[in-house]
CSV table of C-alpha atoms in Angstrom, one decimal:
chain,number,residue,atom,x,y,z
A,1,UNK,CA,-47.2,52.8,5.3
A,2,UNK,CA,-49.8,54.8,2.9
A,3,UNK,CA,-52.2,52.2,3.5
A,4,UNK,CA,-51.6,52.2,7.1
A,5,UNK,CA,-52.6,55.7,7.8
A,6,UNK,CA,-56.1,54.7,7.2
A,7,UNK,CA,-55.9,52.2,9.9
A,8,UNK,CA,-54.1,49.3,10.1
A,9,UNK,CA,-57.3,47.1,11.2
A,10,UNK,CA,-59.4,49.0,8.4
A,11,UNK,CA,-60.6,46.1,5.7
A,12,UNK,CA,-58.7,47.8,3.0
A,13,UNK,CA,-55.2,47.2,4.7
A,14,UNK,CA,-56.2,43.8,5.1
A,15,UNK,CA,-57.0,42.9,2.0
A,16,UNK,CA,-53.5,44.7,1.3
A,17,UNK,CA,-51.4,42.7,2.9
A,18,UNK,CA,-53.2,39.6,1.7
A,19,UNK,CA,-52.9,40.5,-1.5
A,20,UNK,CA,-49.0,40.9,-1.8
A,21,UNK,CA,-46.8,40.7,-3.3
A,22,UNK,CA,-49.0,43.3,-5.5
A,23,UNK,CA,-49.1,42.8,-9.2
A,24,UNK,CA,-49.3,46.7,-9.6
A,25,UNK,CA,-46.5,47.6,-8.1
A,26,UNK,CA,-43.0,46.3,-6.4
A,27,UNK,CA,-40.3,47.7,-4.6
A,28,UNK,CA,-37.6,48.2,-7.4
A,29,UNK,CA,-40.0,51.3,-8.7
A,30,UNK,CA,-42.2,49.0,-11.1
A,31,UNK,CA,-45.7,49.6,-11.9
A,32,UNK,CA,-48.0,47.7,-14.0
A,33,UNK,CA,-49.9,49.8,-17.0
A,34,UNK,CA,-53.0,50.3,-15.0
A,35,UNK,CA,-51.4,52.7,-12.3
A,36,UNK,CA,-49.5,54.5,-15.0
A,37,UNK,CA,-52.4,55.0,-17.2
A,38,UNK,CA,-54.6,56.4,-14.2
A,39,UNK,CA,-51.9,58.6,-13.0
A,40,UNK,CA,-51.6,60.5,-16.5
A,41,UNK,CA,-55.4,61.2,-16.3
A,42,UNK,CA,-54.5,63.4,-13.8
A,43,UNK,CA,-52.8,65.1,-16.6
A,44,UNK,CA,-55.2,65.0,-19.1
A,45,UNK,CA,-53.2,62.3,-21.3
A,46,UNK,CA,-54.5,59.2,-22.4
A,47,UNK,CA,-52.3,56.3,-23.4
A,48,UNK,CA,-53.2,54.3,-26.9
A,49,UNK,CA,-51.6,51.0,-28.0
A,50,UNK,CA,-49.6,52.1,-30.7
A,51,UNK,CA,-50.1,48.9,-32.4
A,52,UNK,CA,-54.0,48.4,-32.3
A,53,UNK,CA,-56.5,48.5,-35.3
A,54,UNK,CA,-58.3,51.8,-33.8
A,55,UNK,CA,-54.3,53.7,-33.9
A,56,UNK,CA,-53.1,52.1,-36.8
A,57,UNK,CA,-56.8,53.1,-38.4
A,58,UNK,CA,-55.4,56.7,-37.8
A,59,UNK,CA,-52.7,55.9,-40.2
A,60,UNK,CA,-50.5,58.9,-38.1
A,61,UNK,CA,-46.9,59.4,-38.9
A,62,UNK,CA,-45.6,59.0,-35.7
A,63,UNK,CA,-43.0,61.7,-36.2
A,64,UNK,CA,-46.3,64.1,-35.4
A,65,UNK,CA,-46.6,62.4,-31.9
A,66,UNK,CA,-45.2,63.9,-29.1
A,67,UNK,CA,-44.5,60.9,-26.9
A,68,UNK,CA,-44.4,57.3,-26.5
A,69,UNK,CA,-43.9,55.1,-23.8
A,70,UNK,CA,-42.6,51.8,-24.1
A,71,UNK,CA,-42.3,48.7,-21.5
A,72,UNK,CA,-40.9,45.4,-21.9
A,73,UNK,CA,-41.1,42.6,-18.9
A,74,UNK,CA,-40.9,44.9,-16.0
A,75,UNK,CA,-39.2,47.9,-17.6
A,76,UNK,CA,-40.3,51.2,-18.7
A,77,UNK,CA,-38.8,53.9,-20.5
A,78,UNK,CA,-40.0,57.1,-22.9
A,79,UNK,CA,-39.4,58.3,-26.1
A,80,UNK,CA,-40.2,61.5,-26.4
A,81,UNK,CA,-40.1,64.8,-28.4
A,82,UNK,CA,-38.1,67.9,-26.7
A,83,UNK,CA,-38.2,70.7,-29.1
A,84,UNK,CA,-38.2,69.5,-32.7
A,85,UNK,CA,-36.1,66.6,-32.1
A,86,UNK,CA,-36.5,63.0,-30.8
A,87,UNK,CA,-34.7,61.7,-27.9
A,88,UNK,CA,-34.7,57.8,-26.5
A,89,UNK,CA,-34.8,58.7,-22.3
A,90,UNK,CA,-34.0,54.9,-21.5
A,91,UNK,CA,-32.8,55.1,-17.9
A,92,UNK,CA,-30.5,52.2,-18.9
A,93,UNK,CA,-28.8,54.3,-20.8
A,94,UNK,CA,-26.0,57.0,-19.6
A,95,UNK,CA,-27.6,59.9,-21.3
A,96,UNK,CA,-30.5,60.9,-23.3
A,97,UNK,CA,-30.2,59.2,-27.3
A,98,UNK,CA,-30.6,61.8,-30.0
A,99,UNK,CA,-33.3,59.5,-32.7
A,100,UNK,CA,-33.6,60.9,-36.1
A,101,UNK,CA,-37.0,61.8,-37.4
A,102,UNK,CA,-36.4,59.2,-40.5
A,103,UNK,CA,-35.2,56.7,-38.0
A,104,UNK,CA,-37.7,57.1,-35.4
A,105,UNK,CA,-40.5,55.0,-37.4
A,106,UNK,CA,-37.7,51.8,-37.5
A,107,UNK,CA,-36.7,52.3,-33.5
A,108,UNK,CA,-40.2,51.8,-32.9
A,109,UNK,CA,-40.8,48.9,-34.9
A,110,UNK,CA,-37.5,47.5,-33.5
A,111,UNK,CA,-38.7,47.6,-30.0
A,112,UNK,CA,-41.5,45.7,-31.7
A,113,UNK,CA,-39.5,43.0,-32.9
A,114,UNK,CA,-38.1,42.6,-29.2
A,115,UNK,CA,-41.3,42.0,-27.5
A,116,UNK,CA,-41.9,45.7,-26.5
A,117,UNK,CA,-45.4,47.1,-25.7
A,118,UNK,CA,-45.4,50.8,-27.0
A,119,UNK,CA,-48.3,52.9,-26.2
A,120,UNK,CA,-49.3,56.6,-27.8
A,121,UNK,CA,-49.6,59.2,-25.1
A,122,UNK,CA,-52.3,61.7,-26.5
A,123,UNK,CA,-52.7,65.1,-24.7
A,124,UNK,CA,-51.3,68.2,-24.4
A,125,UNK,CA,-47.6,67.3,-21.8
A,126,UNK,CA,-47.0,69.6,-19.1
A,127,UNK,CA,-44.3,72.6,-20.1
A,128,UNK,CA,-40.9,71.8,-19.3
A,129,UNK,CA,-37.3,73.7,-19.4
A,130,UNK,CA,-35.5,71.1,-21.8
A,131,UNK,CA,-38.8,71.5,-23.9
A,132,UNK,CA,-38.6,75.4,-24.4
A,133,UNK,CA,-34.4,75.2,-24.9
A,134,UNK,CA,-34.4,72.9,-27.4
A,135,UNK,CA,-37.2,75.1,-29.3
A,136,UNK,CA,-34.8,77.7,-30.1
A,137,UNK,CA,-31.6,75.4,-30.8
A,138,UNK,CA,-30.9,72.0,-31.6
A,139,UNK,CA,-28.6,69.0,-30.8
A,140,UNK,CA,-25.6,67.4,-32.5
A,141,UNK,CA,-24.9,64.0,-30.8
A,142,UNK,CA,-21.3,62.7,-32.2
A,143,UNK,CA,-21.4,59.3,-30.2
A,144,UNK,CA,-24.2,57.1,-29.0
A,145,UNK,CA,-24.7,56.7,-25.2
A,146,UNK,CA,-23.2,53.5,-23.5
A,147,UNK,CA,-25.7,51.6,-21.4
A,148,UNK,CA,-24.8,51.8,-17.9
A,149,UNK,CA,-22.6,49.4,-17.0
A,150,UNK,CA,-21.3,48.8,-20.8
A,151,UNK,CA,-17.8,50.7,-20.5
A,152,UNK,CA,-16.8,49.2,-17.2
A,153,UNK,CA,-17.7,45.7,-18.5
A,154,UNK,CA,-15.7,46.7,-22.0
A,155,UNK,CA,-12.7,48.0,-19.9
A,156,UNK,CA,-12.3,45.0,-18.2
A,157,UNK,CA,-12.6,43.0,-21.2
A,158,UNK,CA,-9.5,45.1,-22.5
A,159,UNK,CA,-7.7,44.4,-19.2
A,160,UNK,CA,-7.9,41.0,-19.1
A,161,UNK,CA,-7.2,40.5,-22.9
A,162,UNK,CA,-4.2,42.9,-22.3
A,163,UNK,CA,-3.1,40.6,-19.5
A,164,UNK,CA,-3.7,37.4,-21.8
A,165,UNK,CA,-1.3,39.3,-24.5
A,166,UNK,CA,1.2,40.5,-21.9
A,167,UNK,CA,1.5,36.6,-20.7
A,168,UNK,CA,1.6,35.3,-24.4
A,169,UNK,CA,4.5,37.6,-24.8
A,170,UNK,CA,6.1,36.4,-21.7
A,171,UNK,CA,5.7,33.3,-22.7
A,172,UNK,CA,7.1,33.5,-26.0
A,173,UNK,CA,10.3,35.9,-24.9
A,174,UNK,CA,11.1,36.0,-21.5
A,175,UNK,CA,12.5,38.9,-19.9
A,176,UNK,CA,15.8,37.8,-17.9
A,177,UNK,CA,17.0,41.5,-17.7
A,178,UNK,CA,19.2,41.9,-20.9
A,179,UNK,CA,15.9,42.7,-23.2
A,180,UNK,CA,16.2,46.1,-25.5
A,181,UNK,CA,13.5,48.3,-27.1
A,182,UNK,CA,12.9,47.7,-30.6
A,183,UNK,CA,14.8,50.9,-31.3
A,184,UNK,CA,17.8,50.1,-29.3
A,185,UNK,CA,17.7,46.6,-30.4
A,186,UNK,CA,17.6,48.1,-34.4
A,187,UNK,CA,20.7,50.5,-33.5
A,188,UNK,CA,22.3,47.4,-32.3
A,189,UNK,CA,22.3,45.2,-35.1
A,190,UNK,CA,22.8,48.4,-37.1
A,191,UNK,CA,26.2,48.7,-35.9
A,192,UNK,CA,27.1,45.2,-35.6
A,193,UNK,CA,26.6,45.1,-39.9
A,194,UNK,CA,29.1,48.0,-39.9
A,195,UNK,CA,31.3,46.4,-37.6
A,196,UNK,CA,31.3,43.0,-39.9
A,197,UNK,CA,31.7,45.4,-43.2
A,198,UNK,CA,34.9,47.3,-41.4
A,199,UNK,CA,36.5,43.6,-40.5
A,200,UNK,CA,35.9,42.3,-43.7
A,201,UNK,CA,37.8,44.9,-45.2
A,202,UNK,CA,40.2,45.3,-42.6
A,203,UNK,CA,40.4,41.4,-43.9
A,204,UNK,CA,41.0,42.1,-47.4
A,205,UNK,CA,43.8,44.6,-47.0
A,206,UNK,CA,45.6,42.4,-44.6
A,207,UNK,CA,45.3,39.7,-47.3
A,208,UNK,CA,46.2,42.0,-50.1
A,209,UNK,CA,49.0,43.2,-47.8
A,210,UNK,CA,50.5,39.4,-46.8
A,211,UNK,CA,50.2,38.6,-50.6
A,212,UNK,CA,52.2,41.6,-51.9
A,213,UNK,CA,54.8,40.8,-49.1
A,214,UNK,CA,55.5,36.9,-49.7
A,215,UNK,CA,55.8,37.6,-53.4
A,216,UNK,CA,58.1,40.7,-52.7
A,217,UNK,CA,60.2,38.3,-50.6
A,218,UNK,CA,60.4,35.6,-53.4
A,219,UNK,CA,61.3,37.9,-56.0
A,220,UNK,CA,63.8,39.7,-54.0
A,221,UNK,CA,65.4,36.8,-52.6
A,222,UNK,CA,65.7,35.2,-56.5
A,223,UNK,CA,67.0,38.9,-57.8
A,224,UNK,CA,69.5,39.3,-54.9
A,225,UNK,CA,70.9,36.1,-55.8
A,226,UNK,CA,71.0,37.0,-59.1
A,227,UNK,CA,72.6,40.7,-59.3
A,228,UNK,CA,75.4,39.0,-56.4
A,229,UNK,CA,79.2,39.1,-58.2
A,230,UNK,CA,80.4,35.5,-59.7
A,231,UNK,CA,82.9,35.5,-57.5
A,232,UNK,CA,80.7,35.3,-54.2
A,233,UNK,CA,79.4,32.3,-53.5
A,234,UNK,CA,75.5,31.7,-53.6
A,235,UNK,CA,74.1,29.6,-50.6
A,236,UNK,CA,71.5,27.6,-51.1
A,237,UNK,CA,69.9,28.7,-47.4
A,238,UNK,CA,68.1,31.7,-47.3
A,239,UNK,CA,70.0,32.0,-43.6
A,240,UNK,CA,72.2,34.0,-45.5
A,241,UNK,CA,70.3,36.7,-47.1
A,242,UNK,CA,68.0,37.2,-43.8
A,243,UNK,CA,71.9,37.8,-42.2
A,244,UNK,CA,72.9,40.6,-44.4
A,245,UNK,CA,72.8,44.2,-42.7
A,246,UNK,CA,70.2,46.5,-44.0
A,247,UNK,CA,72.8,48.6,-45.8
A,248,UNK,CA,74.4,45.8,-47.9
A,249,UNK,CA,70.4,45.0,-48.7
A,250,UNK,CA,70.0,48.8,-49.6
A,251,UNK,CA,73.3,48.5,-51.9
A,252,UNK,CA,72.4,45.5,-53.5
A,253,UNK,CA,68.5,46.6,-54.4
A,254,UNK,CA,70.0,49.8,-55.6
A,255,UNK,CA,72.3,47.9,-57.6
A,256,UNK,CA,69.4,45.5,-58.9
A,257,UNK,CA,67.9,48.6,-59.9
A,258,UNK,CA,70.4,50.4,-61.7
A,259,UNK,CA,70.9,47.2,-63.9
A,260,UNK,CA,67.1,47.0,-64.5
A,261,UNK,CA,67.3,50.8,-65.9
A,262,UNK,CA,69.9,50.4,-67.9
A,263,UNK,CA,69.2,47.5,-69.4
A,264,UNK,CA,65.4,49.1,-70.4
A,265,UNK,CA,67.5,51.9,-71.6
A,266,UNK,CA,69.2,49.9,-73.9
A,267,UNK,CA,66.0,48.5,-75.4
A,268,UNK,CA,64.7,52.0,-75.7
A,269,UNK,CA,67.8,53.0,-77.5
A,270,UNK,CA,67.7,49.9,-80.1
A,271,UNK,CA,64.0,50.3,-80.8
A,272,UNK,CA,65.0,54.1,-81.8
A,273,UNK,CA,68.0,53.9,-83.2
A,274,UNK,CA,67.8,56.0,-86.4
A,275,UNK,CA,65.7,58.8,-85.0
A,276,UNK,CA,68.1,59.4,-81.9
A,277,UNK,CA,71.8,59.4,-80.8
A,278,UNK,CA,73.3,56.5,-78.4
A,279,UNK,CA,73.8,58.1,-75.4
A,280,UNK,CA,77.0,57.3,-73.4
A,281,UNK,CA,76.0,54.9,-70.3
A,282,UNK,CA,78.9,56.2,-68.6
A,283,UNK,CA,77.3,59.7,-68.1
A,284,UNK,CA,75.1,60.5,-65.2
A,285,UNK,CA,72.0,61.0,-67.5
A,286,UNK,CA,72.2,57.6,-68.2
A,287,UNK,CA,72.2,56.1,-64.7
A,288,UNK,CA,68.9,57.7,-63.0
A,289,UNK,CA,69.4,54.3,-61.0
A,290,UNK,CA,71.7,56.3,-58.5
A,291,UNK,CA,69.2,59.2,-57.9
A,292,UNK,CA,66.6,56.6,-57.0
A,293,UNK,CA,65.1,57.4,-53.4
A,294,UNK,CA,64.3,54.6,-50.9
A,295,UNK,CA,60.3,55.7,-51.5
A,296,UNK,CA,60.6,55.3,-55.5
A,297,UNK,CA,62.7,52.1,-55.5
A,298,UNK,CA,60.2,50.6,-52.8
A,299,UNK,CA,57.3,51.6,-55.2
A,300,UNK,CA,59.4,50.0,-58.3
A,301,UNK,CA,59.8,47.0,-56.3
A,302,UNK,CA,55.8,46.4,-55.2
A,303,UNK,CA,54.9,46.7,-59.0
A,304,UNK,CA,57.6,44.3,-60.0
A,305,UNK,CA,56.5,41.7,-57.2
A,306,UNK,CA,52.5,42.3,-58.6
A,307,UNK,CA,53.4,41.5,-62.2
A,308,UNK,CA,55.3,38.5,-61.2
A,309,UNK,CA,52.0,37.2,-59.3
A,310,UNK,CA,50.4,38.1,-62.4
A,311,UNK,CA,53.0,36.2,-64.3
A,312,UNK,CA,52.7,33.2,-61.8
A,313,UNK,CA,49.0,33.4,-62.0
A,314,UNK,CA,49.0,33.2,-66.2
A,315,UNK,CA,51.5,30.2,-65.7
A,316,UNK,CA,49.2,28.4,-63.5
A,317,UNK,CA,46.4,29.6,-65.6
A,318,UNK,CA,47.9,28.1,-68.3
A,319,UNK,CA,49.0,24.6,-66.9
C-alpha cells in the first residue's frame, strides 16, 4: 500500500512486486540489517559489529556501552542499559531479564556461541521514562522470566505426568469403594493391635481361670472322699459327689478344713513344745476352722489346688 500511493503503474511499484517476496522485510515484522541500520541514522546511532577487528581494536568493556542489538536467523531483540543496570528485552521472553554487570560480558559471548550476530549501537539514545526511573532506584529480580509459551507447556507436562501417576496408582490399587486415607487406614490397624492384645489376654485369664478350676475339682473331689466317715460308703462314680446339695458340700469343705487346721496346729505345737503350753483342741481358740467364712475358705482352697498343680508339675518334671 506505501508503494502504491506513488502510483501503481509508476516503475518503482513494478519492480516491487517483482521483486517479492522482499529479502528486507516480511510480514511477521522482520527486517533485514540494512533497514534497521538506516532507520537509526535517523537517530544519530550507528550500529558496529561487536565482533570485528576495528571494535574489538577498541578493546571497550562492554559494560560502558549503552546498547546492543542482537539477531539470530530472522529474530531480533536488544540488550540494553536502563539506568545503571542491564536488562535482556527479548520479546520472547514474558518480562524484561535483569543481567548482571559481571555477567553481561558471558551473555554476550553466549549469544556468540549460538550463532548470534550482536552489533554495538553508538550514539547518544533518545530519553526515555524507564531510563530516568531506574536512575534514581534500582531493581531486584528474584526469579528469571519464563519464555512465552514455557509455563503452559511445563503445566501440561505436570498434568499429564499427574495423570500417568494417578493411572499407575489405579493400576496398582484399585478403588472398589471400601479404600481409607492413610490416616484412617493407620487408626484402623491401630486398633485392631489393641483389639488382638485385649483377646489375648482375655485368653490367658480364661486359661489361667479353666486351669485353677479343673485342679480345684480334682483335689476337691479326692479330699471329699477323703474327710467322708468310714462308715459311708465311697462310690467309685463321681455321679455321687456332683448329687450332693450345696449345703452338705459347704459342711463337708468346712469339715476338710477344720481338720487341715488342726492338724497344722499340731505341727506348730510339737515344733514348740518347750517354749509354749499345749493348748486344749477342745477350746474354741483352737478350732478357727468354724469361724472360717465362705470367702476365706474359697481363697484356702484356690491356693491348695495351685500347689497341687505345682506338686503335679515337679512330679512330671521329675519323671
Amino acid at each position: 500500500m506505501r508503494m502504491a500511493e506513488g502510483g501503481v503503474s509508476s516503475e518503482e511499484y513494478r519492480t516491487f512486486l517483482q521483486q517479492q517476496p522482499s529479502v528486507n522485510m516480511d510480514d511477521s515484522g522482520f527486517f533485514s540489517i540494512q533497514v534497521i541500520s538506516n532507520a537509526l541514522k535517523v537517530w544519530g546511532l550507528e550500529l558496529i559489529l561487536f565482533n570485528s577487528p576495528e571494535y574489538q581494536r577498541l578493546g571497550i568493556d562492554p559494560i560502558n556501552e549503552k546498547s546492543f542489538i542482537c539477531n539470530y536467523k530472522e529474530h531480533w531483540f536488544t540488550v540494553r542499559k536502563l539506568g545503571k543496570q542491564w536488562f535482556n528485552l527479548n520479546s520472547l521472553l514474558m518480562g524484561p531479564e535483569l543481567i548482571s554487570d559481571t555477567y553481561l560480558a558471558l551473555f554476550l559471548a553466549q549469544l556468540q556461541q549460538e550463532g548470534y550476530s550482536i552489533f554495538v549501537v553508538k550514539g547518544d539514545l533518545p530519553d526515555c521514562e524507564a531510563d530516568q526511573l531506574l536512575q534514581m532506584i534500582r531493581v531486584q529480580q528474584m526469579q528469571r522470566p519464563k519464555l512465552i509459551g514455557e509455563e503452559t507447556a511445563q503445566s501440561r507436562d505436570q498434568r499429564l505426568s499427574r495423570s500417568d501417576v494417578d493411572q499407575a496408582i489405579e493400576v496398582s490399587h484399585p478403588f472398589d469403594g471400601t479404600g481409607m486415607l492413610d490416616e484412617d487406614e493407620e487408626n484402623f490397624q491401630r486398633a485392631l493391635a489393641l483389639s488382638r492384645q485385649e483377646i489375648d489376654m482375655e485368653d490367658e485369664e480364661a486359661d489361667l481361670r479353666r486351669a485353677i478350676q479343673l485342679s480345684m475339682q480334682g483335689s476337691r473331689r479326692s479330699e471329699f472322699l477323703d474327710s467322708l466317715p468310714q462308715n459311708v460308703p465311697q462310690s467309685p462314680h463321681t455321679s455321687q459327689t456332683d448329687s450332693l446339695s450345696s449345703e452338705e458340700l459347704r459342711k463337708r469343705r468346712q469339715a476338710y478344713f477344720e481338720k487341715q487346721q488342726q492338724q497344722l496346729q499340731q505341727q506348730g505345737q510339737t515344733l514348740n513344745l518347750h517354749d509354749k503350753p499345749t493348748p486344749s483342741s477342745s477350746t474354741p481358740e483352737a478350732d478357727p476352722g468354724g469361724d472360717m467364712s465362705e470367702e476365706d475358705m474359697l481363697q484356702a482352697a484356690m491356693n491348695m489346688s495351685l500347689e497341687s498343680v505345682r506338686n503335679h508339675l515337679n512330679t512330671e518334671e521329675e519323671k
